[in-house]
Coordinates of C-alpha atoms in Angstrom, one line a residue:
Chain A
M1 CA 0.0 0.0 0.0
M2 CA 1.3 3.4 -1.0
R3 CA 2.1 5.8 1.8
I4 CA 3.7 9.2 2.3
E5 CA 6.2 9.3 5.2
Q6 CA 8.4 12.0 6.6
A7 CA 11.6 10.1 6.4
A8 CA 14.7 11.2 8.5
V9 CA 18.1 10.8 7.0
V10 CA 20.0 8.1 8.9
S11 CA 23.2 8.1 6.9
H12 CA 24.4 9.6 3.6
E13 CA 27.6 8.4 2.1
A14 CA 29.6 8.6 -1.1
V15 CA 30.3 5.2 -2.7
R16 CA 32.3 4.0 -5.6
G17 CA 31.5 5.2 -9.1
G18 CA 30.4 8.7 -8.1
Y19 CA 27.2 7.4 -6.6
R20 CA 25.8 8.2 -3.2
V21 CA 23.7 6.1 -0.8
L22 CA 21.0 7.7 1.3
T23 CA 19.5 5.8 4.1
F24 CA 16.2 6.9 5.7
A25 CA 14.1 5.8 8.7
A26 CA 10.8 5.2 7.1
P27 CA 9.2 2.2 8.9
A28 CA 6.0 1.8 7.0
I29 CA 7.5 2.0 3.5
A30 CA 10.6 -0.1 4.5
R31 CA 8.4 -2.9 5.8
E32 CA 6.5 -3.2 2.5
A33 CA 9.1 -2.4 -0.1
A34 CA 10.0 -5.2 -2.5
P35 CA 12.9 -5.4 -4.9
G36 CA 12.2 -3.4 -8.1
Q37 CA 9.8 -1.1 -6.4
F38 CA 10.7 2.6 -6.1
V39 CA 10.1 5.6 -3.8
H40 CA 9.2 9.1 -4.9
L41 CA 11.2 11.7 -3.1
S42 CA 10.5 15.3 -2.4
V43 CA 13.2 17.6 -1.0
A44 CA 11.8 20.4 1.2
G45 CA 13.0 23.8 0.0
L46 CA 13.5 22.8 -3.6
I47 CA 10.5 25.0 -4.4
E48 CA 11.1 25.2 -8.1
A49 CA 10.5 21.5 -8.5
S50 CA 7.0 20.5 -9.3
L51 CA 7.7 16.8 -9.3
R52 CA 9.1 14.3 -6.9
R53 CA 12.1 12.3 -7.9
P54 CA 11.8 8.5 -8.4
F55 CA 14.5 6.2 -7.0
S56 CA 14.7 2.4 -7.0
V57 CA 14.9 0.9 -3.6
Y58 CA 18.5 -0.1 -3.0
A59 CA 17.9 -1.7 0.4
A60 CA 15.0 -2.1 2.8
E61 CA 15.5 -3.7 6.2
K62 CA 13.4 -3.4 9.3
E63 CA 12.6 0.3 9.6
R64 CA 15.2 1.6 7.1
I65 CA 15.2 2.2 3.4
A66 CA 18.1 3.2 1.2
I67 CA 18.4 4.6 -2.3
M68 CA 21.5 4.9 -4.5
Y69 CA 21.7 8.0 -6.7
K70 CA 24.1 10.1 -8.7
P71 CA 24.0 13.9 -8.6
V72 CA 23.1 14.8 -12.2
G73 CA 20.6 17.7 -12.0
A74 CA 19.3 20.4 -9.7
G75 CA 17.2 17.9 -7.7
T76 CA 19.9 15.4 -7.0
R77 CA 22.5 18.1 -6.4
A78 CA 20.3 19.5 -3.7
M79 CA 20.0 16.0 -2.3
T80 CA 23.8 15.8 -1.8
R81 CA 23.4 18.4 1.0
L82 CA 21.0 16.2 3.0
A83 CA 22.5 15.5 6.5
P84 CA 21.6 12.9 9.1
G85 CA 18.5 14.1 11.0
E86 CA 17.0 16.1 8.1
T87 CA 13.8 14.8 6.7
V88 CA 12.4 14.4 3.2
S89 CA 8.9 13.3 2.1
L90 CA 8.9 9.8 0.7
M91 CA 6.0 8.3 -1.2
G92 CA 6.1 4.6 -1.6
P93 CA 6.6 1.8 -2.1
L94 CA 5.5 2.3 -5.7
G95 CA 5.1 0.1 -8.7
R96 CA 5.5 -3.6 -9.4
G97 CA 8.8 -5.1 -8.6
F98 CA 10.8 -8.2 -9.7
P99 CA 8.9 -11.5 -9.2
T100 CA 11.3 -13.4 -6.9
E101 CA 9.4 -16.6 -7.4
A102 CA 10.5 -16.7 -11.0
A103 CA 13.9 -17.7 -9.7
E104 CA 12.7 -20.9 -8.0
G105 CA 14.6 -23.8 -9.6
R106 CA 16.5 -21.5 -11.9
H107 CA 19.9 -19.9 -11.9
A108 CA 19.5 -16.1 -11.6
A109 CA 21.4 -13.8 -13.8
L110 CA 21.3 -10.1 -12.9
V111 CA 22.3 -7.6 -15.6
A112 CA 22.9 -4.0 -14.7
G113 CA 23.9 -0.9 -16.6
G114 CA 25.6 1.5 -14.2
Y115 CA 23.5 2.2 -11.2
G116 CA 20.8 0.0 -12.6
L117 CA 22.6 -2.2 -10.1
A118 CA 20.7 -0.5 -7.2
P119 CA 17.4 -2.5 -7.4
L120 CA 19.3 -5.6 -8.4
C121 CA 21.4 -5.5 -5.1
F122 CA 18.1 -5.4 -3.2
L123 CA 16.8 -8.3 -5.3
A124 CA 20.1 -10.3 -4.7
R125 CA 19.7 -10.0 -1.0
R126 CA 16.1 -11.2 -1.1
L127 CA 16.7 -14.1 -3.6
G128 CA 18.8 -15.9 -1.1
R129 CA 20.5 -18.4 -3.5
P130 CA 23.4 -16.6 -5.3
G131 CA 23.7 -16.5 -9.1
T132 CA 25.7 -14.5 -11.6
V133 CA 25.6 -10.7 -11.8
F134 CA 26.8 -8.6 -14.8
V135 CA 27.5 -4.9 -14.4
G136 CA 28.6 -2.7 -17.2
A137 CA 29.7 1.0 -17.4
A138 CA 31.4 3.3 -19.8
T139 CA 34.5 3.5 -17.7
A140 CA 35.9 2.5 -14.3
A141 CA 35.1 5.9 -12.7
V142 CA 31.4 5.3 -13.0
L143 CA 31.3 1.5 -12.3
P144 CA 29.4 0.8 -9.1
S145 CA 30.9 -1.5 -6.6
V146 CA 30.0 -5.2 -6.7
G147 CA 31.8 -6.0 -3.5
E148 CA 28.7 -6.5 -1.5
L149 CA 27.3 -9.1 -4.0
S150 CA 30.7 -11.0 -4.1
A151 CA 30.5 -11.2 -0.3
L152 CA 27.0 -12.8 -0.6
G153 CA 28.5 -15.5 -2.9
W154 CA 27.4 -14.1 -6.2
D155 CA 29.6 -14.7 -9.3
T156 CA 30.3 -11.1 -10.4
R157 CA 31.3 -10.1 -13.9
T158 CA 32.1 -6.5 -14.8
A159 CA 32.8 -4.8 -18.1
T160 CA 33.8 -1.3 -19.1
E161 CA 33.5 0.1 -22.7
D162 CA 37.1 1.5 -22.4
G163 CA 38.6 -1.5 -20.7
T164 CA 39.6 0.5 -17.5
A165 CA 38.0 -2.1 -15.3
G166 CA 36.7 -5.7 -15.7
E167 CA 36.3 -7.1 -19.2
S168 CA 36.8 -4.7 -22.1
G169 CA 33.7 -4.0 -24.1
L170 CA 29.9 -4.0 -23.7
I171 CA 28.4 -5.9 -20.8
T172 CA 26.2 -7.8 -23.3
E173 CA 29.4 -9.3 -24.8
A174 CA 30.4 -10.6 -21.4
L175 CA 26.8 -11.9 -21.0
D176 CA 27.0 -13.6 -24.4
R177 CA 30.2 -15.4 -23.5
W178 CA 28.7 -16.6 -20.3
L179 CA 25.4 -17.6 -21.9
A180 CA 27.3 -20.0 -24.3
E181 CA 28.0 -22.2 -21.2
A182 CA 25.2 -21.1 -18.9
P183 CA 22.8 -23.4 -17.1
E184 CA 19.7 -24.1 -19.1
A185 CA 17.3 -23.3 -16.3
L186 CA 17.9 -19.6 -16.3
V187 CA 16.0 -16.4 -15.3
C188 CA 17.3 -12.9 -15.9
Y189 CA 16.6 -9.7 -14.1
A190 CA 17.9 -6.5 -15.7
C191 CA 17.9 -2.7 -15.0
G192 CA 19.7 -0.1 -17.0
P193 CA 19.4 1.9 -20.3
N194 CA 16.8 0.8 -22.8
G195 CA 19.4 -0.5 -25.3
L196 CA 20.7 -2.9 -22.7
L197 CA 17.2 -4.1 -21.7
R198 CA 16.3 -4.7 -25.3
A199 CA 19.5 -6.7 -25.8
V200 CA 18.6 -8.8 -22.8
A201 CA 15.0 -9.2 -24.1
E202 CA 16.3 -10.4 -27.5
R203 CA 18.6 -13.0 -25.8
A204 CA 15.8 -14.2 -23.6
A205 CA 13.5 -14.7 -26.6
R206 CA 16.2 -16.6 -28.5
G207 CA 17.2 -18.7 -25.5
G208 CA 13.6 -19.4 -24.3
W209 CA 14.3 -18.3 -20.7
P210 CA 12.2 -15.7 -18.8
A211 CA 13.6 -12.1 -18.3
W212 CA 12.3 -9.3 -16.2
V213 CA 13.4 -5.8 -17.0
S214 CA 13.0 -2.6 -15.0
L215 CA 12.4 0.4 -17.3
E216 CA 13.6 3.9 -16.7
R217 CA 11.3 6.6 -18.0
R218 CA 10.5 10.3 -17.3
M219 CA 7.9 10.1 -14.5
G220 CA 5.4 12.6 -13.3
C221 CA 3.1 11.6 -10.5
G222 CA 4.6 8.1 -9.8
A223 CA 1.1 6.8 -9.0
G224 CA -0.4 6.1 -12.4
A225 CA -2.5 9.3 -12.5
C226 CA -0.8 11.6 -15.0
L227 CA 0.0 9.1 -17.8
A228 CA 3.4 10.6 -18.6
C229 CA 5.6 7.5 -18.3
V230 CA 3.9 5.2 -20.7
Q231 CA 5.3 2.2 -22.6
K232 CA 3.7 0.2 -25.3
V233 CA 3.2 -3.4 -24.2
R234 CA 1.7 -6.4 -26.0
T235 CA -1.5 -7.8 -24.5
P236 CA -4.0 -10.3 -25.7
E237 CA -6.2 -7.3 -26.9
G238 CA -3.3 -5.9 -28.9
T239 CA -0.6 -3.3 -28.2
Q240 CA -1.5 -0.9 -25.4
W241 CA 0.0 1.7 -23.2
A242 CA 1.2 0.6 -19.8
R243 CA 2.1 3.0 -17.0
V244 CA 5.8 2.4 -16.1
C245 CA 5.2 3.8 -12.6
R246 CA 2.2 1.7 -11.7
D247 CA 2.0 -1.2 -14.1
G248 CA 5.9 -1.4 -14.0
P249 CA 8.6 -0.4 -13.7
V250 CA 9.4 -4.1 -13.9
F251 CA 7.9 -5.9 -17.0
N252 CA 8.2 -9.3 -18.5
A253 CA 10.7 -8.6 -21.3
A254 CA 8.5 -10.5 -23.7
E255 CA 5.6 -8.1 -23.3
I256 CA 7.5 -4.9 -24.2
A257 CA 6.8 -3.6 -27.6
W258 CA 10.2 -2.1 -28.3
E259 CA 10.6 0.9 -30.6
E260 CA 13.5 1.7 -32.9
S261 CA 14.3 4.7 -30.6
D262 CA 14.8 2.3 -27.7
C263 CA 18.2 1.5 -29.1
V264 CA 19.4 5.0 -28.1
A265 CA 21.0 4.8 -24.7
P266 CA 19.5 7.4 -22.3
T267 CA 21.7 10.3 -21.4
A268 CA 22.2 11.7 -18.0
E269 CA 19.5 14.3 -18.8
N270 CA 16.8 12.0 -20.1
R271 CA 17.0 8.9 -17.8
T272 CA 14.3 8.7 -15.3
P273 CA 15.3 7.5 -11.9
A274 CA 17.6 10.1 -10.3
R275 CA 17.0 12.2 -13.4
S276 CA 17.7 15.5 -11.9
Chain B
M1 CA -16.4 34.0 16.5
S2 CA -16.0 30.4 17.5
A3 CA -18.5 28.9 15.0
E4 CA -17.0 26.7 12.4
P5 CA -17.1 28.4 9.0
D6 CA -19.3 26.9 6.3
L7 CA -17.1 25.5 3.5
T8 CA -19.9 24.0 1.5
V9 CA -20.5 25.2 -2.1
D10 CA -23.4 24.5 -4.4
L11 CA -21.8 24.7 -7.8
A12 CA -24.7 24.8 -10.3
G13 CA -26.4 22.1 -8.4
I14 CA -23.3 20.1 -7.5
R15 CA -23.1 20.0 -3.7
M16 CA -19.5 20.2 -2.5
K17 CA -18.3 19.8 1.1
N18 CA -15.6 22.3 0.4
P19 CA -14.6 24.4 -2.5
V20 CA -11.5 22.5 -3.5
M21 CA -11.7 20.0 -6.3
V22 CA -8.9 18.1 -8.1
A23 CA -8.2 19.2 -11.7
S24 CA -8.8 16.9 -14.5
G25 CA -5.8 14.8 -15.5
T26 CA -4.0 15.2 -12.2
Y27 CA -5.7 12.6 -10.1
G28 CA -6.4 9.9 -12.6
Y29 CA -9.7 8.0 -12.5
G30 CA -10.0 7.3 -8.8
P31 CA -7.9 4.3 -7.6
E32 CA -4.5 6.0 -8.1
Y33 CA -4.4 8.0 -4.9
A34 CA -7.1 6.1 -2.9
D35 CA -4.4 4.5 -0.6
L36 CA -3.5 7.9 0.7
L37 CA -6.7 9.6 1.6
D38 CA -10.5 9.2 1.7
L39 CA -11.6 10.6 -1.6
G40 CA -14.7 11.8 0.1
R41 CA -12.7 14.6 1.7
L42 CA -12.3 16.3 -1.7
G43 CA -14.7 19.0 -2.7
A44 CA -15.2 17.2 -6.0
F45 CA -13.3 14.6 -8.1
V46 CA -12.8 15.7 -11.7
V47 CA -11.9 12.7 -13.8
K48 CA -9.3 12.8 -16.6
G49 CA -10.7 13.6 -20.0
I50 CA -13.0 10.9 -21.5
R51 CA -13.8 10.5 -25.1
I52 CA -16.6 8.3 -26.5
E53 CA -14.1 5.8 -27.9
P54 CA -10.7 5.0 -26.5
W55 CA -7.8 7.3 -27.5
D56 CA -4.1 6.6 -27.6
G57 CA -2.8 10.0 -26.7
N58 CA 0.7 11.2 -27.7
P59 CA 3.9 9.2 -27.8
P60 CA 6.4 9.8 -24.9
P61 CA 8.1 11.9 -23.8
R62 CA 4.9 13.5 -22.7
L63 CA 6.0 15.6 -19.7
V64 CA 8.9 17.9 -18.8
E65 CA 9.6 19.9 -15.7
V66 CA 10.4 23.6 -16.1
P67 CA 11.1 26.3 -13.5
G68 CA 7.8 26.7 -11.6
G69 CA 5.9 24.1 -13.5
L70 CA 5.4 21.4 -16.0
V71 CA 4.9 21.3 -19.8
N72 CA 2.8 18.3 -20.7
A73 CA 1.5 16.8 -23.9
I74 CA -0.2 13.7 -22.7
G75 CA -2.7 14.1 -25.5
L76 CA -5.9 13.0 -23.7
Q77 CA -5.2 9.3 -23.6
S78 CA -8.6 7.9 -22.6
P79 CA -10.0 4.4 -22.0
G80 CA -13.3 5.5 -23.7
A81 CA -16.7 6.1 -22.1
D82 CA -17.8 2.5 -21.8
K83 CA -14.7 1.3 -20.1
F84 CA -14.7 4.3 -17.8
I85 CA -18.3 3.6 -16.8
A86 CA -17.7 -0.2 -16.3
D87 CA -14.2 -0.1 -14.7
Y88 CA -13.8 3.1 -12.9
L89 CA -17.1 4.7 -12.1
P90 CA -18.3 2.0 -9.7
F91 CA -15.0 2.6 -7.7
L92 CA -15.7 6.4 -7.5
R93 CA -19.4 5.8 -6.6
A94 CA -18.3 4.1 -3.4
Y95 CA -17.0 7.5 -2.1
D96 CA -19.1 10.4 -0.9
V97 CA -17.7 12.8 -3.4
P98 CA -19.3 14.5 -6.5
V99 CA -17.8 13.0 -9.6
I100 CA -17.4 15.5 -12.5
V101 CA -16.3 13.9 -15.7
N102 CA -14.1 15.9 -18.1
I103 CA -15.3 15.1 -21.6
W104 CA -13.9 15.8 -25.1
G105 CA -14.4 14.9 -28.7
R106 CA -12.9 15.5 -32.1
T107 CA -16.2 16.6 -33.5
I108 CA -19.4 18.0 -32.1
D109 CA -21.0 14.6 -32.7
E110 CA -18.4 12.9 -30.5
Y111 CA -19.0 15.5 -27.7
E112 CA -22.7 14.8 -28.0
R113 CA -22.3 11.1 -27.8
V114 CA -20.0 11.0 -24.8
A115 CA -22.2 13.5 -22.9
E116 CA -25.2 11.4 -23.6
R117 CA -23.5 8.2 -22.5
L118 CA -22.2 9.6 -19.3
S119 CA -25.5 11.3 -18.5
A120 CA -27.1 7.9 -18.6
A121 CA -24.6 6.5 -16.1
E122 CA -25.2 6.4 -12.4
G123 CA -22.9 8.5 -10.3
V124 CA -21.9 11.4 -12.5
A125 CA -22.6 14.8 -10.9
G126 CA -21.5 17.0 -13.7
L127 CA -19.7 17.3 -17.0
E128 CA -16.7 19.5 -17.6
L129 CA -16.5 20.3 -21.3
N130 CA -12.9 20.2 -22.4
I131 CA -12.8 22.7 -25.3
S132 CA -9.3 24.0 -24.5
C133 CA -6.7 21.2 -24.5
P134 CA -3.6 22.5 -26.4
N135 CA -2.5 19.0 -27.3
I136 CA -5.2 17.9 -29.6
K137 CA -5.5 19.4 -33.0
A138 CA -9.1 18.5 -33.9
G139 CA -11.5 19.3 -31.0
G140 CA -9.5 20.6 -28.1
S141 CA -8.4 24.2 -28.5
S142 CA -9.9 24.6 -31.9
F143 CA -13.3 24.8 -30.2
G144 CA -12.2 26.8 -27.2
T145 CA -10.4 29.7 -28.8
D146 CA -13.3 30.8 -31.0
P147 CA -16.4 32.0 -29.0
R148 CA -18.8 31.0 -31.8
A149 CA -17.4 27.4 -32.0
A150 CA -17.3 27.2 -28.2
A151 CA -21.0 28.3 -28.0
Q152 CA -21.9 25.8 -30.7
V153 CA -20.4 22.8 -28.9
T154 CA -21.8 23.9 -25.6
A155 CA -25.3 24.3 -27.0
A156 CA -25.0 20.9 -28.7
V157 CA -24.0 19.1 -25.5
R158 CA -26.6 21.1 -23.6
R159 CA -29.3 19.5 -25.6
R160 CA -28.0 16.0 -24.7
T161 CA -27.6 16.4 -20.9
A162 CA -29.4 17.6 -17.9
L163 CA -26.2 17.4 -15.8
P164 CA -24.5 20.6 -14.7
L165 CA -22.3 21.6 -17.7
I166 CA -19.0 23.3 -17.1
P167 CA -17.0 24.3 -20.2
K168 CA -13.2 24.6 -19.4
L169 CA -11.8 27.7 -21.0
P170 CA -8.3 28.2 -22.5
P171 CA -6.1 31.1 -21.4
N172 CA -4.9 32.1 -24.8
V173 CA -7.8 34.1 -26.1
P174 CA -8.0 37.9 -26.6
D175 CA -11.3 38.3 -24.7
I176 CA -11.9 35.7 -22.0
G177 CA -15.0 37.6 -20.8
G178 CA -16.6 37.4 -24.2
L179 CA -15.8 33.6 -24.4
A180 CA -17.3 33.0 -21.0
R181 CA -20.4 34.9 -22.0
A182 CA -20.7 33.0 -25.2
V183 CA -20.7 29.6 -23.5
A184 CA -23.0 30.9 -20.6
E185 CA -25.5 32.1 -23.2
A186 CA -25.2 28.7 -24.9
G187 CA -26.4 26.9 -21.8
A188 CA -23.3 26.4 -19.6
D189 CA -24.1 26.2 -15.9
A190 CA -20.6 27.3 -14.8
V191 CA -17.2 27.8 -16.4
S192 CA -13.8 26.6 -15.3
L193 CA -10.5 28.1 -16.1
I194 CA -7.6 28.0 -16.9
N195 CA -6.5 25.1 -19.0
T196 CA -2.7 24.9 -19.6
I197 CA -0.9 27.7 -21.6
P198 CA 0.6 26.5 -24.9
A199 CA 4.3 26.1 -24.4
M200 CA 7.4 24.2 -25.6
V201 CA 10.8 23.2 -24.4
I202 CA 13.9 22.6 -26.6
D203 CA 16.8 20.3 -25.9
T204 CA 19.6 22.5 -27.0
A205 CA 22.2 19.7 -27.2
A206 CA 20.1 17.8 -29.6
R207 CA 18.3 20.9 -31.1
R208 CA 15.1 18.9 -30.8
P209 CA 11.8 19.6 -28.9
V210 CA 11.8 17.7 -25.6
L211 CA 8.2 16.6 -26.0
A212 CA 7.4 14.1 -28.8
N213 CA 4.4 16.2 -29.6
V214 CA 6.7 19.2 -30.1
A215 CA 4.6 21.5 -28.0
G216 CA 2.4 21.1 -24.9
G217 CA 0.7 23.0 -22.1
L218 CA 2.3 24.8 -19.2
S219 CA 0.8 24.4 -15.7
G220 CA 2.0 24.9 -12.2
P221 CA 2.9 28.0 -10.1
A222 CA 4.3 29.7 -13.2
V223 CA 0.8 30.2 -14.6
H224 CA -1.0 31.3 -11.4
A225 CA -0.8 35.1 -11.8
V226 CA -2.0 34.7 -15.4
A227 CA -4.9 32.6 -14.2
V228 CA -5.9 35.0 -11.5
K229 CA -6.3 37.8 -14.0
L230 CA -8.4 35.6 -16.4
V231 CA -10.6 34.3 -13.6
W232 CA -11.2 37.8 -12.4
E233 CA -12.2 38.9 -15.9
A234 CA -14.4 35.9 -16.5
A235 CA -16.2 36.2 -13.2
R236 CA -17.0 39.9 -14.0
A237 CA -18.4 38.9 -17.3
V238 CA -20.9 36.1 -16.4
R239 CA -23.5 35.4 -13.7
V240 CA -22.8 31.6 -13.7
P241 CA -20.3 30.3 -11.1
V242 CA -16.6 30.2 -12.0
V243 CA -14.1 27.5 -11.0
G244 CA -10.6 28.9 -10.7
M245 CA -7.5 26.9 -11.3
G246 CA -3.9 27.3 -12.3
G247 CA -0.9 27.0 -10.1
I248 CA -2.6 26.5 -6.8
V249 CA 0.0 25.1 -4.3
G250 CA -1.5 26.3 -1.0
A251 CA -4.5 28.1 0.4
R252 CA -3.2 31.5 -0.6
E253 CA -3.4 30.9 -4.3
A254 CA -6.9 29.4 -3.9
L255 CA -8.0 32.4 -1.9
E256 CA -6.9 34.7 -4.7
F257 CA -9.2 32.9 -7.1
I258 CA -12.1 33.1 -4.7
I259 CA -11.6 36.7 -3.9
A260 CA -11.3 37.3 -7.7
G261 CA -14.8 35.8 -8.1
A262 CA -14.4 32.0 -8.2
S263 CA -17.0 30.0 -6.3
A264 CA -14.7 26.9 -6.3
V265 CA -11.1 26.0 -7.2
A266 CA -9.2 23.1 -8.5
V267 CA -5.7 21.9 -7.5
G268 CA -3.8 20.4 -10.4
T269 CA 0.0 20.2 -10.8
A270 CA 0.6 20.4 -7.1
N271 CA -1.0 17.0 -6.6
F272 CA 2.0 15.4 -8.3
R273 CA 4.3 16.6 -5.6
D274 CA 1.7 16.3 -2.8
P275 CA -1.4 14.3 -3.4
L276 CA -2.8 15.6 -0.1
A277 CA -2.5 19.3 -1.2
P278 CA -6.2 19.7 -1.9
L279 CA -6.9 18.8 1.8
A280 CA -4.3 21.3 3.0
V281 CA -5.8 24.0 0.7
A282 CA -9.3 23.4 2.1
D283 CA -7.9 23.6 5.7
G284 CA -6.1 26.8 4.9
I285 CA -9.3 28.4 3.4
R286 CA -11.1 27.4 6.6
D287 CA -8.4 29.1 8.7
Y288 CA -8.6 32.2 6.6
L289 CA -12.4 32.4 7.0
V290 CA -12.0 32.1 10.8
E291 CA -9.3 34.8 10.9
H292 CA -11.3 37.2 8.8
N293 CA -14.6 36.6 10.4
F294 CA -16.4 35.0 7.4
K295 CA -19.2 32.7 8.3
S296 CA -19.1 31.0 4.9
V297 CA -16.7 30.7 2.0
R298 CA -19.6 31.9 -0.2
E299 CA -19.4 35.3 1.5
L300 CA -15.8 35.7 0.3
V301 CA -16.4 35.1 -3.4
G302 CA -15.7 38.1 -5.5
T303 CA -14.9 40.4 -2.6
L304 CA -11.9 42.0 -4.3
R305 CA -11.4 45.6 -3.2
L306 CA -10.3 47.6 -6.1
P307 CA -8.1 50.7 -5.7

């Protein structure tokens, strides 16, 4: 059930890759949050902002909830000044998350582009049985840490386009090399730019295994009211708009009606979670 | 002065507990925010624009934030009248709140059909006639910016419904008073204004419009002062009640509309940041009435003191 909570900052730290982790005390939201869901955050004093900012849940335990973000615009830059004890308004948990039951009897592969890793870390902790995680980034400086997942027993594979960390090249190339020898009973969960999600969807369709992708879109209300963040999906009645914020952000990859424009990787300015 | 002020409003026969409604397109069809509040606490629930048949709306991106507001080009995506009546209206009927349905069409015939269909449904308290959406070429603003076309569509719908009929007026007209008079004379029971102001945003790096529809409509605090002037002019021009909207964030903006002559107000863009804003606005109006010794919000309507 969606709620609005005044959430006090418990900790706020810079982590690898230029990202930051904000942890809040928000008992009601933390109790109900599931991997792949998001919270909609409003910073007091940022009066020029008409919208909240959506962030995937990075961690939720007991009364605490954490998000991982990168300062890219006015909103997220204002967030960097949040100190322990200050409060923000959190609305959540929102949207439909990753179906964890889909991993029963299957090897889980998590595929992240940049800080698309945030919701997948939460998922990894809830899945229990470790699998394989792929994380790609343009360069080492923006590659988030996978240390936590290694510690949980996950097989971690990283790639950077310029070869400054992990394997050299696109993360999909590392995924393809692994898929050649991967277990047959496989399920994939992915979060990142559209191009990456589409690549995962194509591989899932070819390989006949299920894949769940978390979409990033420009969001308005976050609750399904404004119809800003729509995505075409295939249904028995034909192609229809789905609301990414409420019907997603996680979709069965096979249901997405991809557009040609989806091949274009989002830029810092047009990606949705932690957009500005 | 300890008596609780009377916040009730009778808007052309629509009995509201308080003068604060939610603007069309900002609160969905009912279920979206129902986890957060009892919808019965709203003055009225104005449903997102409904066309007789389903409508796809515009491709995304549909929304962009600008300083002090939003530019949107949702494009009136609609489930269609039958699906709305079957899937959403029963949900809203369960709440003690007047349901005003915003309706639109591409032709006068479509306006007539959707008005007729909704008038036959149980649980609709009124119709807001959208003749001012900047994001639809046919219908939408082409009806609203010409007083003769606005009067024509109002008169046509009037013949098909006994429900209170509230044309929603655009801001981008040379004579808002003349437009308000034209629809009132054509049978409108009230008028609401303003719809969004035509606007666009350009991505300078790509030299492309940010919105897929190229242009959209501006809403939010940035439009408020424009809306106050237009509401004031419209209220002076007609006898029918006026619903004021545009950039309400708190009670102060709502009070400006009421003092300018609005009998009721609508909170729109502010709902996205705070879905409980309409309740806070109603509470703030109540506090103002107490502080200024008004027994009823109705006494405050149009009390502007001119220099």
